[in-house]
mmCIF file of C-alpha atoms in Angstrom:
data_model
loop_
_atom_site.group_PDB
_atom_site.id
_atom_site.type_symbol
_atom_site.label_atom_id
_atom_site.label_comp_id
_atom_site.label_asym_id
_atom_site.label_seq_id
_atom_site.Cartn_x
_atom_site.Cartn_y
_atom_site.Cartn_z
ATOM 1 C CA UNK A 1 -0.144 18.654 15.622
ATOM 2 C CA UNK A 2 3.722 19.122 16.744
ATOM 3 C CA UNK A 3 6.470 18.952 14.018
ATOM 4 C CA UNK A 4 9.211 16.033 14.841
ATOM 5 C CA UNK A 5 12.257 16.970 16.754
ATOM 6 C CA UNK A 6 14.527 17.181 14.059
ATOM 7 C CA UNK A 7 17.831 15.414 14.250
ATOM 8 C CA UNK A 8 21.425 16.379 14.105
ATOM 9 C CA UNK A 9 23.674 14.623 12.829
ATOM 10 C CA UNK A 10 27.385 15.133 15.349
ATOM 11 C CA UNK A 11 30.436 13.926 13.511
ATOM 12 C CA UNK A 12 33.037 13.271 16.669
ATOM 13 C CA UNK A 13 36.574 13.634 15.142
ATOM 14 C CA UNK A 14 39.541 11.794 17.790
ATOM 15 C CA UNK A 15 42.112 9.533 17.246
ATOM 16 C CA UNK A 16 42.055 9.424 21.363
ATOM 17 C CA UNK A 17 39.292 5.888 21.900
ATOM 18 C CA UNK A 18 38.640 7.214 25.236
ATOM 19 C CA UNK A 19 37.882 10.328 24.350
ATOM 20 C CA UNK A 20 35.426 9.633 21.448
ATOM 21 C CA UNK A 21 33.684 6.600 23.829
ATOM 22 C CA UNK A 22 33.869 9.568 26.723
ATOM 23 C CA UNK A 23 31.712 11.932 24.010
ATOM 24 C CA UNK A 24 29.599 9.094 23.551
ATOM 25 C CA UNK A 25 28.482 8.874 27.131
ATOM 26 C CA UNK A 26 27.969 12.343 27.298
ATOM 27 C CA UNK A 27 25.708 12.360 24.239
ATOM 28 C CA UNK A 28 23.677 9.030 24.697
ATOM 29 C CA UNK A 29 20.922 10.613 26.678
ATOM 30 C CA UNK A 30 19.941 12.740 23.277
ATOM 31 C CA UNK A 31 17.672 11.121 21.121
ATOM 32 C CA UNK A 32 17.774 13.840 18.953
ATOM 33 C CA UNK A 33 21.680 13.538 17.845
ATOM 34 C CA UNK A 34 22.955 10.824 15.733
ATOM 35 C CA UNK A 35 26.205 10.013 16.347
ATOM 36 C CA UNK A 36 28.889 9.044 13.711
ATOM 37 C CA UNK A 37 33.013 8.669 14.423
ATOM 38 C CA UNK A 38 36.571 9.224 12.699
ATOM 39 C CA UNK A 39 39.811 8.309 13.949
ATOM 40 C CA UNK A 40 41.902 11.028 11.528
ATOM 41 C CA UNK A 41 40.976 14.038 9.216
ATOM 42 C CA UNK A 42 40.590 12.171 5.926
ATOM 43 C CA UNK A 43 38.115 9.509 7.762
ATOM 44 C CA UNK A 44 36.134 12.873 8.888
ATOM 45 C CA UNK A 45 36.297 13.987 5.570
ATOM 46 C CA UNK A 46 35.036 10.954 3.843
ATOM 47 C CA UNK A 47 32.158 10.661 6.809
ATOM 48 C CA UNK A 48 31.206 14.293 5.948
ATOM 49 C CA UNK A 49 30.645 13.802 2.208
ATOM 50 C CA UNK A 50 28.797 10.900 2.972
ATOM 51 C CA UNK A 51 26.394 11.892 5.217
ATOM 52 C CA UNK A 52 24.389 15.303 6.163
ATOM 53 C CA UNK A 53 27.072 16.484 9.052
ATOM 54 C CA UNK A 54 25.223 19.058 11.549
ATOM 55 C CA UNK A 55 27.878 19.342 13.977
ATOM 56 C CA UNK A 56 31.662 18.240 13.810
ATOM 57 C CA UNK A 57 33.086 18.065 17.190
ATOM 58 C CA UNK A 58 36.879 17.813 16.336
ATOM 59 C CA UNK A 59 40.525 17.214 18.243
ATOM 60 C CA UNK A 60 43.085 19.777 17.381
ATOM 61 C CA UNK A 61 45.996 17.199 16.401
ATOM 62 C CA UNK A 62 45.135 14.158 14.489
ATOM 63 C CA UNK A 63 47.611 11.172 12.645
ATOM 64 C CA UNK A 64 47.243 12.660 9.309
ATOM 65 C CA UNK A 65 46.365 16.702 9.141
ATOM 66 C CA UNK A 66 44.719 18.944 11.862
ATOM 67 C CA UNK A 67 41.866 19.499 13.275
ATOM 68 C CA UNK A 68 42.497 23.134 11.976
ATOM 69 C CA UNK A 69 43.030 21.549 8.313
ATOM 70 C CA UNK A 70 39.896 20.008 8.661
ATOM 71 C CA UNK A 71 37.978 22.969 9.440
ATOM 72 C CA UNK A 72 39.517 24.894 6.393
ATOM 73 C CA UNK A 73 38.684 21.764 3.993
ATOM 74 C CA UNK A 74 35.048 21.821 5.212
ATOM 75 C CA UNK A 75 34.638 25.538 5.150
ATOM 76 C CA UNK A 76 35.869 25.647 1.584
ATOM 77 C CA UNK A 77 32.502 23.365 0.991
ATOM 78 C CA UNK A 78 30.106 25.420 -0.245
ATOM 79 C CA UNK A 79 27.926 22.949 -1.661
ATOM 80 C CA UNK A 80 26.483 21.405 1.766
ATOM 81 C CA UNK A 81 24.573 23.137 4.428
ATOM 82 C CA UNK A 82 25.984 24.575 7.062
ATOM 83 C CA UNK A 83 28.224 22.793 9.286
ATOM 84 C CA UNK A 84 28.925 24.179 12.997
ATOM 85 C CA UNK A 85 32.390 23.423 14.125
ATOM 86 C CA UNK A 86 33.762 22.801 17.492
ATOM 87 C CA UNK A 87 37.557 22.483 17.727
ATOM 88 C CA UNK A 88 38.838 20.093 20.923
ATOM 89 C CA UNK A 89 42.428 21.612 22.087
ATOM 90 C CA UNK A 90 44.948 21.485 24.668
ATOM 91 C CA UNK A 91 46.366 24.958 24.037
ATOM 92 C CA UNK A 92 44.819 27.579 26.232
ATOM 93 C CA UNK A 93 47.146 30.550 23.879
ATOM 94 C CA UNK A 94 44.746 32.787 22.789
ATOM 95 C CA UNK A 95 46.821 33.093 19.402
ATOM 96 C CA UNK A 96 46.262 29.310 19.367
ATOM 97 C CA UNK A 97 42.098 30.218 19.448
ATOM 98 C CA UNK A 98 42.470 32.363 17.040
ATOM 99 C CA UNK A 99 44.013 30.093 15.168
ATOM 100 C CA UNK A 100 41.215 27.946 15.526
ATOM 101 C CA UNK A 101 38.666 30.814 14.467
ATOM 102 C CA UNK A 102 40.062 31.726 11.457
ATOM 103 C CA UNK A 103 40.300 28.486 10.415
ATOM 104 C CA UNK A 104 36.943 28.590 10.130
ATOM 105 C CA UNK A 105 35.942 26.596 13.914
ATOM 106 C CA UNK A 106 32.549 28.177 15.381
ATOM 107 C CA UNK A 107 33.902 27.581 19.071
ATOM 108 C CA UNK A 108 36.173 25.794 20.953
ATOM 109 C CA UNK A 109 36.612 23.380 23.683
ATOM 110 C CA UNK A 110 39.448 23.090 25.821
ATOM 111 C CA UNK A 111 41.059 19.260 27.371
ATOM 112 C CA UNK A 112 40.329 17.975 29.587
ATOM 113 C CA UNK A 113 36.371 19.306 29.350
ATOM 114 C CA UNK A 114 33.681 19.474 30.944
ATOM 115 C CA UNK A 115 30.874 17.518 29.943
ATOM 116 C CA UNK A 116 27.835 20.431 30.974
ATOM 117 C CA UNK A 117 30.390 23.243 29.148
ATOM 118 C CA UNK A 118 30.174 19.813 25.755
ATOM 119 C CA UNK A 119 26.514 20.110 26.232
ATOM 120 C CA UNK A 120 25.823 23.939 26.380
ATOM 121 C CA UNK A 121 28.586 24.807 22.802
ATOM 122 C CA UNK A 122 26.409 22.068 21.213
ATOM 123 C CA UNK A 123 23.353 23.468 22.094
ATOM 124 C CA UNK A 124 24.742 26.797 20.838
ATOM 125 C CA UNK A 125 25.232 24.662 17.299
ATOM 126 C CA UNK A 126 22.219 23.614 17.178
ATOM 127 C CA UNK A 127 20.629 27.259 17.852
ATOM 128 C CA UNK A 128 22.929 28.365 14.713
ATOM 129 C CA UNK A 129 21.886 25.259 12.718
ATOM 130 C CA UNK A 130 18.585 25.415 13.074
ATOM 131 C CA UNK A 131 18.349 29.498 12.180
ATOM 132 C CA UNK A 132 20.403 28.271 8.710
ATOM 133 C CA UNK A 133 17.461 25.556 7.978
ATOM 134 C CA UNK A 134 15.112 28.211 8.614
ATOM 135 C CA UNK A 135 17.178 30.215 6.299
ATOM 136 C CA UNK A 136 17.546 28.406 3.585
ATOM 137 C CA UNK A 137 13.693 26.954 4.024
ATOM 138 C CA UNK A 138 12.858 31.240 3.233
ATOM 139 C CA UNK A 139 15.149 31.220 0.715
ATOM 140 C CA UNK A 140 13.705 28.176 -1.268
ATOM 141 C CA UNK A 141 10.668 29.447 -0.683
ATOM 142 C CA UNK A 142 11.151 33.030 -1.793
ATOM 143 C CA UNK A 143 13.294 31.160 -4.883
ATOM 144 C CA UNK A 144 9.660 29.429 -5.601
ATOM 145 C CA UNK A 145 7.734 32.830 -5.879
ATOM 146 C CA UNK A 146 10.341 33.877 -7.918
ATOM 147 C CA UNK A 147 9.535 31.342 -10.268
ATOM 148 C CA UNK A 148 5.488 30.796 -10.572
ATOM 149 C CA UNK A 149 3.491 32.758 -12.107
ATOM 150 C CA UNK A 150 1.046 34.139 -9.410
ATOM 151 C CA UNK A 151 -2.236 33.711 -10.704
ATOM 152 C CA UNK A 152 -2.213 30.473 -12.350
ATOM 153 C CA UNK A 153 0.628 28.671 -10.183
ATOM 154 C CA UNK A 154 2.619 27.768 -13.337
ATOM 155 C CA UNK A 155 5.784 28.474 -14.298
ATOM 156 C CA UNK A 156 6.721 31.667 -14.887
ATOM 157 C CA UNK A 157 9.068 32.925 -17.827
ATOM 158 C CA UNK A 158 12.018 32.887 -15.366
ATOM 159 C CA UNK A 159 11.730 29.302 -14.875
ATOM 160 C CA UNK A 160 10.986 28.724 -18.347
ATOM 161 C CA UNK A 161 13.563 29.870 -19.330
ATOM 162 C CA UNK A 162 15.839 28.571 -17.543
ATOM 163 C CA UNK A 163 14.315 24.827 -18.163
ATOM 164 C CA UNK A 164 14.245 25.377 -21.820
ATOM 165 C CA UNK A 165 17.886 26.536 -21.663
ATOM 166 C CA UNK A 166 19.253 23.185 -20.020
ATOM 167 C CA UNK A 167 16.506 21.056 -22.421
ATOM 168 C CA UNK A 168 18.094 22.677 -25.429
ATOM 169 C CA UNK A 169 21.561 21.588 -24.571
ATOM 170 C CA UNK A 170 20.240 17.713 -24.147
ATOM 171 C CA UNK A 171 18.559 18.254 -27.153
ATOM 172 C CA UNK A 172 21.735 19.633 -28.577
ATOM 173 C CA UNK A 173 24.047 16.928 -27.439
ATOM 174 C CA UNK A 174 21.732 13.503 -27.717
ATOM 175 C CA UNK A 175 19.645 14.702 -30.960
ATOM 176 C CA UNK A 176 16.035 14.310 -29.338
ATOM 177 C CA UNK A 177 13.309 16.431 -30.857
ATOM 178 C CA UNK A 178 12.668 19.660 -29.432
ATOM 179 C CA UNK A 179 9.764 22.029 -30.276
ATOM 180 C CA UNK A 180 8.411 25.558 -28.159
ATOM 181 C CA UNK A 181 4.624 25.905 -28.496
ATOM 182 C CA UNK A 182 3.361 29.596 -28.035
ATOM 183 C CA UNK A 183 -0.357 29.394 -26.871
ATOM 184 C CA UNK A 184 -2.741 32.736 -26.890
ATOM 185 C CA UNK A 185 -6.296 32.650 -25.848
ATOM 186 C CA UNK A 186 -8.588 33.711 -28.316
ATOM 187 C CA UNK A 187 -10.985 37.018 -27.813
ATOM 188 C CA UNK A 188 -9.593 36.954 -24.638
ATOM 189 C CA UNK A 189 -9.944 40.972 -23.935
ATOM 190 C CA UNK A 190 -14.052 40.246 -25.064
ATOM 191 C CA UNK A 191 -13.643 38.330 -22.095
ATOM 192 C CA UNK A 192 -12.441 40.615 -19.281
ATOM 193 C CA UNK A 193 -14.541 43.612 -21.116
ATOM 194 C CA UNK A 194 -17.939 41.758 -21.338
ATOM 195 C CA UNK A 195 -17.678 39.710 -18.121
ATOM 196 C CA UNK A 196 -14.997 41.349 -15.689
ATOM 197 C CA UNK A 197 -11.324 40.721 -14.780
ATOM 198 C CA UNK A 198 -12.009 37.877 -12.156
ATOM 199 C CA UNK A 199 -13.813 35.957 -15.531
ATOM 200 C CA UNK A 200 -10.672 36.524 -16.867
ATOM 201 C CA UNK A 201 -8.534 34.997 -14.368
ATOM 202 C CA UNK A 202 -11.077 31.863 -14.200
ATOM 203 C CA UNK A 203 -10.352 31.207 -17.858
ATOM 204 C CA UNK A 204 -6.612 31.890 -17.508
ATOM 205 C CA UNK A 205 -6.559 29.373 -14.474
ATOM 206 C CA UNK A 206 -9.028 27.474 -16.444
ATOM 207 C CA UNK A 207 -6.621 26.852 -19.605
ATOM 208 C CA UNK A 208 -3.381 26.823 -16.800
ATOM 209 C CA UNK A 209 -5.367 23.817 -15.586
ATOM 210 C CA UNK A 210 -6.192 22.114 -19.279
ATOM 211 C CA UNK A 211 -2.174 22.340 -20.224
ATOM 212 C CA UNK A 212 -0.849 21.041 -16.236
ATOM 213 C CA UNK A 213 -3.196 18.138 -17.151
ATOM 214 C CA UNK A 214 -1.968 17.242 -20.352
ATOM 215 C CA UNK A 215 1.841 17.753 -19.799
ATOM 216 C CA UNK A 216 3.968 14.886 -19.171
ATOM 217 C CA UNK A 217 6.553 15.094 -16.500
ATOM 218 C CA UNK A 218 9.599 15.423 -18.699
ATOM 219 C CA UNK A 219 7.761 18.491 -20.280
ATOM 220 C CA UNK A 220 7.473 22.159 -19.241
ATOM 221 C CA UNK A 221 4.422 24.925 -19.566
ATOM 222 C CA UNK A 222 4.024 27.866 -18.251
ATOM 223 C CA UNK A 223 2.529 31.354 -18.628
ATOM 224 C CA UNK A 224 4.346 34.030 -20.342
ATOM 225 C CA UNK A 225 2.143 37.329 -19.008
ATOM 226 C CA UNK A 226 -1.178 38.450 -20.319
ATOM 227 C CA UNK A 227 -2.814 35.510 -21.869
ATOM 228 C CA UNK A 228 0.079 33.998 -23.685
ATOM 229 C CA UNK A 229 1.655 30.365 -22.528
ATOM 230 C CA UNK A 230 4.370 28.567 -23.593
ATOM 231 C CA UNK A 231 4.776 24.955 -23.640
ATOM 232 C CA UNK A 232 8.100 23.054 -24.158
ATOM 233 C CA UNK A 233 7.986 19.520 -25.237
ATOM 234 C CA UNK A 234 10.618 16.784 -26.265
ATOM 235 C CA UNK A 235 10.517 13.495 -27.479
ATOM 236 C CA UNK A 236 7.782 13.986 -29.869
ATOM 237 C CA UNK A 237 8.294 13.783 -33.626
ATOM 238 C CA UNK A 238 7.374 15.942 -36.529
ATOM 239 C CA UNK A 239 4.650 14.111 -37.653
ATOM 240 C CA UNK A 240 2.996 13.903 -34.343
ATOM 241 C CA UNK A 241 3.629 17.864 -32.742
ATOM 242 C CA UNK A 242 0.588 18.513 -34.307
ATOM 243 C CA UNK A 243 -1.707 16.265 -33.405
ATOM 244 C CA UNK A 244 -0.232 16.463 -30.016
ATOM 245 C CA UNK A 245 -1.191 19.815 -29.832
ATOM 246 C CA UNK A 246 -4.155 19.835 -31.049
ATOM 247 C CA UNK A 247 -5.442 17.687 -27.948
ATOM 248 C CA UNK A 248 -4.507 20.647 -25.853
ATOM 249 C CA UNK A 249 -6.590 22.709 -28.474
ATOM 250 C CA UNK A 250 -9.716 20.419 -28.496
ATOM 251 C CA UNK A 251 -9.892 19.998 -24.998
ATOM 252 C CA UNK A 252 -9.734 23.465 -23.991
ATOM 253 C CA UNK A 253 -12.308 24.495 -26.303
ATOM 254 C CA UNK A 254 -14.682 22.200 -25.330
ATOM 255 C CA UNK A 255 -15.202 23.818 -21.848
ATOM 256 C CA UNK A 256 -18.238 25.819 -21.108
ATOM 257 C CA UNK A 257 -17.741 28.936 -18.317
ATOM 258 C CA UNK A 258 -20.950 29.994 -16.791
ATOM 259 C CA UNK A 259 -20.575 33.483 -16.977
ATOM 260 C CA UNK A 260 -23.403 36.117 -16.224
ATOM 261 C CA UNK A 261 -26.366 33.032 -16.815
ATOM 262 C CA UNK A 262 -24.494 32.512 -20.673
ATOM 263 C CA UNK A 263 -22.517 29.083 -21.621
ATOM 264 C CA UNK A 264 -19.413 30.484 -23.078
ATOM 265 C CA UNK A 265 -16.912 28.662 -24.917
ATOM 266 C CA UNK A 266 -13.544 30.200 -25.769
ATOM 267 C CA UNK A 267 -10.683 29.027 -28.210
ATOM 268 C CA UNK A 268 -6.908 29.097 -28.194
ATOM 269 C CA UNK A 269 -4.595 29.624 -31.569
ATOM 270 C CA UNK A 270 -1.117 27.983 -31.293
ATOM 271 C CA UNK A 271 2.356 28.318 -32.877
ATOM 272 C CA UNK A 272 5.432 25.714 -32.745
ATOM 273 C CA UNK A 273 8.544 25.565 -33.643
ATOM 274 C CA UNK A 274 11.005 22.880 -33.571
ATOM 275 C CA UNK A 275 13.415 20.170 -34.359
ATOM 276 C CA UNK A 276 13.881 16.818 -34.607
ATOM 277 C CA UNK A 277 18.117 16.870 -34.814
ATOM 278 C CA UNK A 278 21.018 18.399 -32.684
ATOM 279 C CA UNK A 279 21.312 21.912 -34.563
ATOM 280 C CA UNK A 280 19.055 23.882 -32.106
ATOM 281 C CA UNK A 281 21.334 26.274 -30.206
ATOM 282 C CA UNK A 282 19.380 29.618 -30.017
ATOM 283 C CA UNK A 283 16.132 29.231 -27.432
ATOM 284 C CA UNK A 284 15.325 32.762 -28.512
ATOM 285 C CA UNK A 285 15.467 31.927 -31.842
ATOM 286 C CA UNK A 286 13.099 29.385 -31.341
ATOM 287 C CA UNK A 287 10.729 31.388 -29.458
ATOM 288 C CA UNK A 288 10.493 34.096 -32.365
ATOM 289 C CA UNK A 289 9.612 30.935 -34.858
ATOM 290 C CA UNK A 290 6.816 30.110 -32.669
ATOM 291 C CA UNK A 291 5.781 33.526 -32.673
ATOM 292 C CA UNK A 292 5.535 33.636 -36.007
ATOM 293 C CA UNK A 293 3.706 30.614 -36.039
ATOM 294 C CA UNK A 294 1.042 31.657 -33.875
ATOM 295 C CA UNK A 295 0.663 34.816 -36.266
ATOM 296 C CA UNK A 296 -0.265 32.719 -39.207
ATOM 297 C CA UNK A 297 -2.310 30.751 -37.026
ATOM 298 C CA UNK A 298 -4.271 33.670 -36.044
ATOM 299 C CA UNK A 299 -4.142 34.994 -39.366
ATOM 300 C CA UNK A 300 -5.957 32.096 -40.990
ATOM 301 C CA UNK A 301 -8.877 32.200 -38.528
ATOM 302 C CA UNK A 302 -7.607 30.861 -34.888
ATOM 303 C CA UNK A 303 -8.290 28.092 -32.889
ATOM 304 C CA UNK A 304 -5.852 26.214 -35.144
ATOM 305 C CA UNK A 305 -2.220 24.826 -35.031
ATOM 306 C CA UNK A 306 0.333 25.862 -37.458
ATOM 307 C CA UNK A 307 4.340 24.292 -37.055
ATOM 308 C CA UNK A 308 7.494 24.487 -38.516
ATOM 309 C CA UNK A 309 9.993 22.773 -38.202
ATOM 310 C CA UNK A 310 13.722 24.842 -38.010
ATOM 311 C CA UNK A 311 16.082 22.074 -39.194
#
């Protein structure tokens, strides 16, 4: 199965209407470019913010600022993708290209041009368009890895971290209830010593399963390292965090794992910490709370919940 041709989108910048119907023609045959015009720099602008410009094919003097000011005011983007720009000119100086260059143009055509010479610089944009998708489709992807957890596909404590930081600051500013829910599988080394590492890993993907399931969109879990997990959740009240996570608790321990011809069932022992005003500022301090939540939990037997709430 072939991918789509993929599009780009040519923003033709001339206050000349012969010249931008004379671009039209030349383009018209290409299915693959979608054309969009501007008859001065601040209509190019506007066009450019408004839509995903590939290509801007531009005229050097325009009614309001230059083509030149136009290439500095979309260079100084650096919030949109790449844009390739072509700068239209009468001026054959080569202090006038350089001009041009430094301005931050790609290439240049000179008027009156040729319409093969039009067609070969825009095929040299796309060439340096599509190596920045491919680019920046590495780079997202290499961002993801960065952020999941290997083994169970979660979250990692990167991203956590970073989720929990900008949740903290709603929390902070609108008041909703906040709470970070340390998870640790119980006996877990019994596990990996009686049955084998790859046992291990089926009940840490196992339990990264149980807590994807039962996590609501506007919530976050995610694993930690070893067999620790932390889930952060919002929007839940005091007197229901518990029960809440108890369903995580219940669920997870009713699962049987087939290892070596036994049924085995294993628990988890969970500590949360949390509030249900705007006074949460530290996420680290939070963490530690949970922490010493899931201490007490484990201290009075596992497989049990123990809060508390900061504020």
């Amino acid at each position: 199965m072939t991918s789509a041709t993929p599009k780009y989108e040519i923003l033709v910048v001339d206050d000349s209407p012969v010249h931008r119907k004379l671009i039209e023609h030349i383009l018209s045959d290409h299915h693959d470019y979608t054309l969009s015009f501007a008859c001065s720099g601040s209509e190019a602008l506007q066009v450019y913010h408004e839509k995903a410009i590939s290509i801007v094919i531009t005229d050097w003097v325009m009614p309001d600022f230059s083509g030149l000011e136009l290439c500095e005011h979309i260079r100084a983007d650096k919030s949109s993708a790449y844009t390739y720009l072509i700068l239209m000119t009468s001026n054959t100086e080569k202090d006038g290209v350089v001009k041009g260059l430094e301005a931050g143009a790609d290439d240049y055509l000179v008027k009156p041009f040729d319409s093969g010479e039009m067609l070969a610089r825009i095929g040299v944009g796309r060439r340096i368009i599509d190596l920045h998708r491919q680019l920046e489709r590495k780079s997202a992807q290499l961002e993801e890895v960065a952020r999941t957890d290997s083994l169970t596909g979660l979250p990692n404590r990167r991203a956590l971290e970073e989720w929990a930081s900008k949740q903290l600051k709603g929390a902070s500013r609108y008041g909703f209830p906040l709470w970070a829910v340390l998870c640790d599988l119980d006996s877990f080394k019994e596990i990996n010593d009686t049955f084998g590492h790859e046992a291990g890993d089926t009940v840490l993907r196992t339990f990264a399963g149980t807590l994807r399931k039962l996590t609501r969109i506007s919530d976050m879990c995610g694993r930690l390292g070893g067999n620790e997990f932390l889930i952060v959740i919002s929007h839940v009240s005091g007197d229901n965090i518990e029960l809440t996570i108890n369903r995580f608790r219940e669920l997870f321990c009713s699962l049987v794992f087939p290892f070596a011809g036994q049924s085995v069932s294993i628990s988890a022992t969970f500590g949360v910490a949390g509030s249900e005003s705007d006074e949460l500022k530290d996420f680290d301090a939070l963490i530690r709370k949970a922490d010493e939540m899931l201490y007490e939990a484990k201290r009075a037997g596992r497989n049990c919940v123990r809060v508390a709430k900061l504020v």
